[in-house]
Tab-separated table of C-alpha atoms in Angstrom:
chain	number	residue	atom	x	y	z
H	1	UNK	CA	-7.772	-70.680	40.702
H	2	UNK	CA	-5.855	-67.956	39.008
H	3	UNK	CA	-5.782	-64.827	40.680
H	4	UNK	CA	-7.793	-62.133	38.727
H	5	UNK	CA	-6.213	-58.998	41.065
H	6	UNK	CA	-3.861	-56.946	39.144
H	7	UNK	CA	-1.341	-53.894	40.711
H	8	UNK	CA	-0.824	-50.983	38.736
H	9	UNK	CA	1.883	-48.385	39.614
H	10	UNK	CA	1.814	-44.727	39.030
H	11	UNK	CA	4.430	-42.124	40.531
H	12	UNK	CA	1.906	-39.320	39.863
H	13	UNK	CA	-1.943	-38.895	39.408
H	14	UNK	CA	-2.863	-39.585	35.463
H	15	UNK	CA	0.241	-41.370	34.808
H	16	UNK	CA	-1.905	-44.548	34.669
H	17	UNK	CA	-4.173	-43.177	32.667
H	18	UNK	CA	-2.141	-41.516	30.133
H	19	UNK	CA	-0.178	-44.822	29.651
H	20	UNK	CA	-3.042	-47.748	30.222
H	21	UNK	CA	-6.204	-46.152	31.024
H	22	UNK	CA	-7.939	-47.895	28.215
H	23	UNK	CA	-5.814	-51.278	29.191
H	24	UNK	CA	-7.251	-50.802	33.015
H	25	UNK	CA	-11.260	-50.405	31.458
H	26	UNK	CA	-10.529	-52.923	29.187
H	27	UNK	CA	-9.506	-55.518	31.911
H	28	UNK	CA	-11.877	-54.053	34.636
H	29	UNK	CA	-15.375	-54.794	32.134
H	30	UNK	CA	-13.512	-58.588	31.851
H	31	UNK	CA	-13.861	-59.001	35.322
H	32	UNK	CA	-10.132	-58.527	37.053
H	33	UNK	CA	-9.845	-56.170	40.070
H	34	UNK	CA	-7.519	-53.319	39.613
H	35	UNK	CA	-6.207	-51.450	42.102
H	36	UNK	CA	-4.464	-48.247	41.755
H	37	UNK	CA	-1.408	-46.988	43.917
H	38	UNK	CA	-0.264	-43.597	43.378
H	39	UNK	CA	2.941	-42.358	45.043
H	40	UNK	CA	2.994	-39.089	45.449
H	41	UNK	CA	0.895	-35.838	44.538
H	42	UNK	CA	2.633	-33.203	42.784
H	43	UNK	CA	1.779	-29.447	42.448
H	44	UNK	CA	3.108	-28.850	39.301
H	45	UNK	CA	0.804	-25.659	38.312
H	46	UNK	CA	-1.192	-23.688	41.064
H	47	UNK	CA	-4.191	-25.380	39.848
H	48	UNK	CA	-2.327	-28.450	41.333
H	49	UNK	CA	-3.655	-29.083	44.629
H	50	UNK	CA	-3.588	-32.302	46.579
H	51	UNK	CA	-6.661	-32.659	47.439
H	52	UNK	CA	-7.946	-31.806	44.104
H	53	UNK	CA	-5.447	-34.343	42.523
H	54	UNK	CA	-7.056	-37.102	44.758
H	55	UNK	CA	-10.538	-36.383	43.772
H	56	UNK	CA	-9.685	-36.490	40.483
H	57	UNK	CA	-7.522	-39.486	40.660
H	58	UNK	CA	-10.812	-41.098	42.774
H	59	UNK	CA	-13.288	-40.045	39.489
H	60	UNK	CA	-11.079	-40.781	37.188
H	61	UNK	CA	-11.079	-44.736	38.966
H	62	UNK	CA	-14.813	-44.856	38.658
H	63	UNK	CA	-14.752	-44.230	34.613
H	64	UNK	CA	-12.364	-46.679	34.315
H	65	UNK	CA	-14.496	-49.033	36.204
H	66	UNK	CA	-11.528	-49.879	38.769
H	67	UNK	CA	-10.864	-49.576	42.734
H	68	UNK	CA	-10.247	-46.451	44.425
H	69	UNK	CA	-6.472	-45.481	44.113
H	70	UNK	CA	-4.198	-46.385	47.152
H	71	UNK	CA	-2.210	-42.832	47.815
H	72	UNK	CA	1.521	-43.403	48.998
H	73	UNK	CA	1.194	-39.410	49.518
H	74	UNK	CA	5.586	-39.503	49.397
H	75	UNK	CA	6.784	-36.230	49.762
H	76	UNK	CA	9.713	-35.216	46.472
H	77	UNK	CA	12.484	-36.077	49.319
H	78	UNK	CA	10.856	-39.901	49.896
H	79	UNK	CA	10.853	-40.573	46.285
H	80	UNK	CA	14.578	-42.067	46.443
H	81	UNK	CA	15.193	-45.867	45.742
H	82	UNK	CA	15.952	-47.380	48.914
H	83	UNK	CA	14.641	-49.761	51.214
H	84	UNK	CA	11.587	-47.567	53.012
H	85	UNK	CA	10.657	-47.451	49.023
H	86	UNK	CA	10.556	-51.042	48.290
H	87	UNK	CA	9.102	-51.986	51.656
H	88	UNK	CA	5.968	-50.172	50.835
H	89	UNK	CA	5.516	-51.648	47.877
H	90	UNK	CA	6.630	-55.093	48.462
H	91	UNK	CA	3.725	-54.680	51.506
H	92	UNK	CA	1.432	-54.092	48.674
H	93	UNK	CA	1.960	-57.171	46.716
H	94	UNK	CA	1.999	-59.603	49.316
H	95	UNK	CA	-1.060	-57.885	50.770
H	96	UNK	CA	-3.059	-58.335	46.962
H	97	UNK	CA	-0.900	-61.282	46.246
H	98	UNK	CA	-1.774	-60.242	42.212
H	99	UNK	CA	-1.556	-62.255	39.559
H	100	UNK	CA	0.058	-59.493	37.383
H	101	UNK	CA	1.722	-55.827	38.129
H	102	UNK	CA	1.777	-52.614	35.867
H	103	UNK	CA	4.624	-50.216	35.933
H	104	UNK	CA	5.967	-47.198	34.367
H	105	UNK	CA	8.813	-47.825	31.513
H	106	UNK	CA	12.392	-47.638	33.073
H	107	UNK	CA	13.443	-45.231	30.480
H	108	UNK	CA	11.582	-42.055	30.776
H	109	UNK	CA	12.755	-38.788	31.607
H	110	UNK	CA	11.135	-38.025	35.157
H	111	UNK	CA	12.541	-38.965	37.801
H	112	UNK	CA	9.991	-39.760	39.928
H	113	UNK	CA	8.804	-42.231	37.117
H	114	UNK	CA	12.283	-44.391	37.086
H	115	UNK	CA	12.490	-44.263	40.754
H	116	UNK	CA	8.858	-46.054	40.776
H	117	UNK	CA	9.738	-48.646	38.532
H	118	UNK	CA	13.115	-49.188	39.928
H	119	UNK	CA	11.544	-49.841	43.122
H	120	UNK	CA	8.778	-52.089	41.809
H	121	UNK	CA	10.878	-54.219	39.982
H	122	UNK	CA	13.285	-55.212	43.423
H	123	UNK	CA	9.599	-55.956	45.053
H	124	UNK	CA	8.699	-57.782	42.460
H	125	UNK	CA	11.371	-59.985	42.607
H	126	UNK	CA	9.190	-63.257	43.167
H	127	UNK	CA	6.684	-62.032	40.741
H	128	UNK	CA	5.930	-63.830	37.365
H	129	UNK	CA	3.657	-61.081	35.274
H	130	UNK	CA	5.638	-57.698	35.402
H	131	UNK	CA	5.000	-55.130	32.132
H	132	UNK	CA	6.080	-51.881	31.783
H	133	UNK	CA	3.639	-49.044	30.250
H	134	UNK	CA	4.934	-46.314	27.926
H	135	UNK	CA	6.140	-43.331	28.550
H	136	UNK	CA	4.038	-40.097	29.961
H	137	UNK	CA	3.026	-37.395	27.612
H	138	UNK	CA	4.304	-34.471	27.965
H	139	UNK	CA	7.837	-36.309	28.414
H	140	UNK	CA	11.333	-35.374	27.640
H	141	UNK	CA	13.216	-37.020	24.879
H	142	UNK	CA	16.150	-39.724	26.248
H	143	UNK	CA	18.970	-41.802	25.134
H	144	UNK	CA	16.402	-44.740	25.595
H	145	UNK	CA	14.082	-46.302	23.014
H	146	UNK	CA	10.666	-47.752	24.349
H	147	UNK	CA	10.420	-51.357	22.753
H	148	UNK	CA	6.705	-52.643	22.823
H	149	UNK	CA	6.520	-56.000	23.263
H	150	UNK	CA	2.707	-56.683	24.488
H	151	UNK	CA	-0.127	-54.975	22.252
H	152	UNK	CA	-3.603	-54.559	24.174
H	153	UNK	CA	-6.353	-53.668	21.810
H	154	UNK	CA	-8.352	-50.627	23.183
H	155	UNK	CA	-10.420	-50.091	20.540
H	156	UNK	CA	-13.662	-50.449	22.317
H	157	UNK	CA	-12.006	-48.845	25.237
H	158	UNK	CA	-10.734	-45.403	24.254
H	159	UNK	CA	-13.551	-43.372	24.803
H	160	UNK	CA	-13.225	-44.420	28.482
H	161	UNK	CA	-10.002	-43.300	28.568
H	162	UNK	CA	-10.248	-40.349	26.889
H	163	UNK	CA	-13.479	-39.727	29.643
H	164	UNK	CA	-11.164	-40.676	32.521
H	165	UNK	CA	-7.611	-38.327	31.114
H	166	UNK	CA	-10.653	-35.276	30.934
H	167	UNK	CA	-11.493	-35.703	34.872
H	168	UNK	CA	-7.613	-34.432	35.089
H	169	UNK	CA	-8.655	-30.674	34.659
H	170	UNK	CA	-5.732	-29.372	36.813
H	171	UNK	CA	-3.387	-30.606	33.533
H	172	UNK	CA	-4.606	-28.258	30.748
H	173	UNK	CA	-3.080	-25.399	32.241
H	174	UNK	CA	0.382	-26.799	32.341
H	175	UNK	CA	-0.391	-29.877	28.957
H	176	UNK	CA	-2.190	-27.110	26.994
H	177	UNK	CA	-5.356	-28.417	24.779
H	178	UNK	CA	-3.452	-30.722	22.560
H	179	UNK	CA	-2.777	-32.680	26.037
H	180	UNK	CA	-5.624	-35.482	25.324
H	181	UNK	CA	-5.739	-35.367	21.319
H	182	UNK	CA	-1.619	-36.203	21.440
H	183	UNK	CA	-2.167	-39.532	23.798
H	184	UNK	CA	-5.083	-40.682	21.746
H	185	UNK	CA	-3.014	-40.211	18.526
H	186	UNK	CA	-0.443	-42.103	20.334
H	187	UNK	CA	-2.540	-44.972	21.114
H	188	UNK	CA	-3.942	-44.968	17.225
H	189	UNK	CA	-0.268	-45.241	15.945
H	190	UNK	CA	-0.021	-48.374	18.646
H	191	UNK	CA	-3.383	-49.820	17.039
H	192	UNK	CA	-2.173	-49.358	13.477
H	193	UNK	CA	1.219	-51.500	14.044
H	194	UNK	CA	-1.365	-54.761	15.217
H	195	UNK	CA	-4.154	-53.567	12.431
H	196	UNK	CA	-6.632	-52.216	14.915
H	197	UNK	CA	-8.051	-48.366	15.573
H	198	UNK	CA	-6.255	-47.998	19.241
H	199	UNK	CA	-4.093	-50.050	21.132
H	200	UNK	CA	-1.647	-49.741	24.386
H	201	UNK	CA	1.587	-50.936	24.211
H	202	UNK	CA	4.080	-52.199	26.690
H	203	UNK	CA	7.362	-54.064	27.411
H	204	UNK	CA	7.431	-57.002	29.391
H	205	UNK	CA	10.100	-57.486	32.247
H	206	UNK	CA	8.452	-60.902	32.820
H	207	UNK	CA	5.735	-63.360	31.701
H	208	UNK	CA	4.589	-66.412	32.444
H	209	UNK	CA	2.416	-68.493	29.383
H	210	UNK	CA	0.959	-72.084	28.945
């Protein structure tokens, strides 16, 4: 029987969210069994707090209908590709053994984002479903260009992601109000290129079909 537990990877708390949050609902109300991991817990603002970015991370989850978040807790020093990287993550996946693993894109401008994925993709080296979500928003411009290659239609979705990006309260100081309204116009310009309201759009590292 086909697996129906899926990884997803975020560096930071609402990274997942901002990129797939109405991907994750959309899968979680079809019955597959998302689990969270989270690598570290930033204090970007003084608002920031770890233990407020957990509980919100945790509520967030529970809108989006999937399991708790696993927290890596890294400290900014640990987040360094290396082997005590790729060892925690490659414990992960042979731990859920999923059938499919989310990431953030390769390309974007934090650091702590490419050092995720770079990490990820080495311990996913035996892995057959790999995809990449887009970039975070706010996110610096780079020499890279995200290429979507896998639409997910989100259209009956988005107000549960929308819900689960406002349990982030800690962000409007530092996002500013526009914060939410500039992902969800994201995600309508995504559902316009496949003719529907909203979509989510990623690039696939690897994918296995009929």
């Amino acid at each position: 029987m086909k697996s129906k537990d899926i990884l997803a990877f975020g560096a930071h708390p609402d990274d997942l969210e901002i990129g797939m949050g109405g991907t994750i609902a959309k899968l979680s109300s079809n019955g597959y069994q998302i689990q969270p991991v989270i690598a570290t817990l930033p204090n970007f603002v003084k608002t920031d707090t770890k233990n407020g970015r957990i509980s919100e991370s945790i509520l967030s989850a529970k809108v989006m209908g999937c399991k708790s978040p696993i927290f890596l807790d890294l400290s900014p020093e640990e987040m360094v590709f290396g082997r005590k990287l790729v060892s925690m993550i490659d414990s992960i996946i042979k731990e859920h053994k999923p059938d499919s693993v989310f990431t953030q894109w390769h390309g974007d401008s934090h650091q702590d984002h490419q050092v995720l994925t770079k990490s990820v993709i080495s311990a996913c080296r035996d892995q057959n479903n790999l995809f990449m979500y887009e970039t975070t928003i706010p996110g610096g411009i780079t020499e890279h260009s995200f290429r979507p290659q896998l639409f997910v239609d989100i259209a009956e979705t988005i107000e549960i992601k929308k819900n689960a990006l406002e349990c982030f309260q800690s962000q409007f100081v530092r996002c500013g109000d526009m914060w939410i309204p500039a992902i969800i116009g994201r995600c309508s310009y995504r559902g316009y290129q496949i003719d529907s309201k909203y979509a989510e759009a990623f690039e696939v590292i690897k994918i296995t079909k009929w």
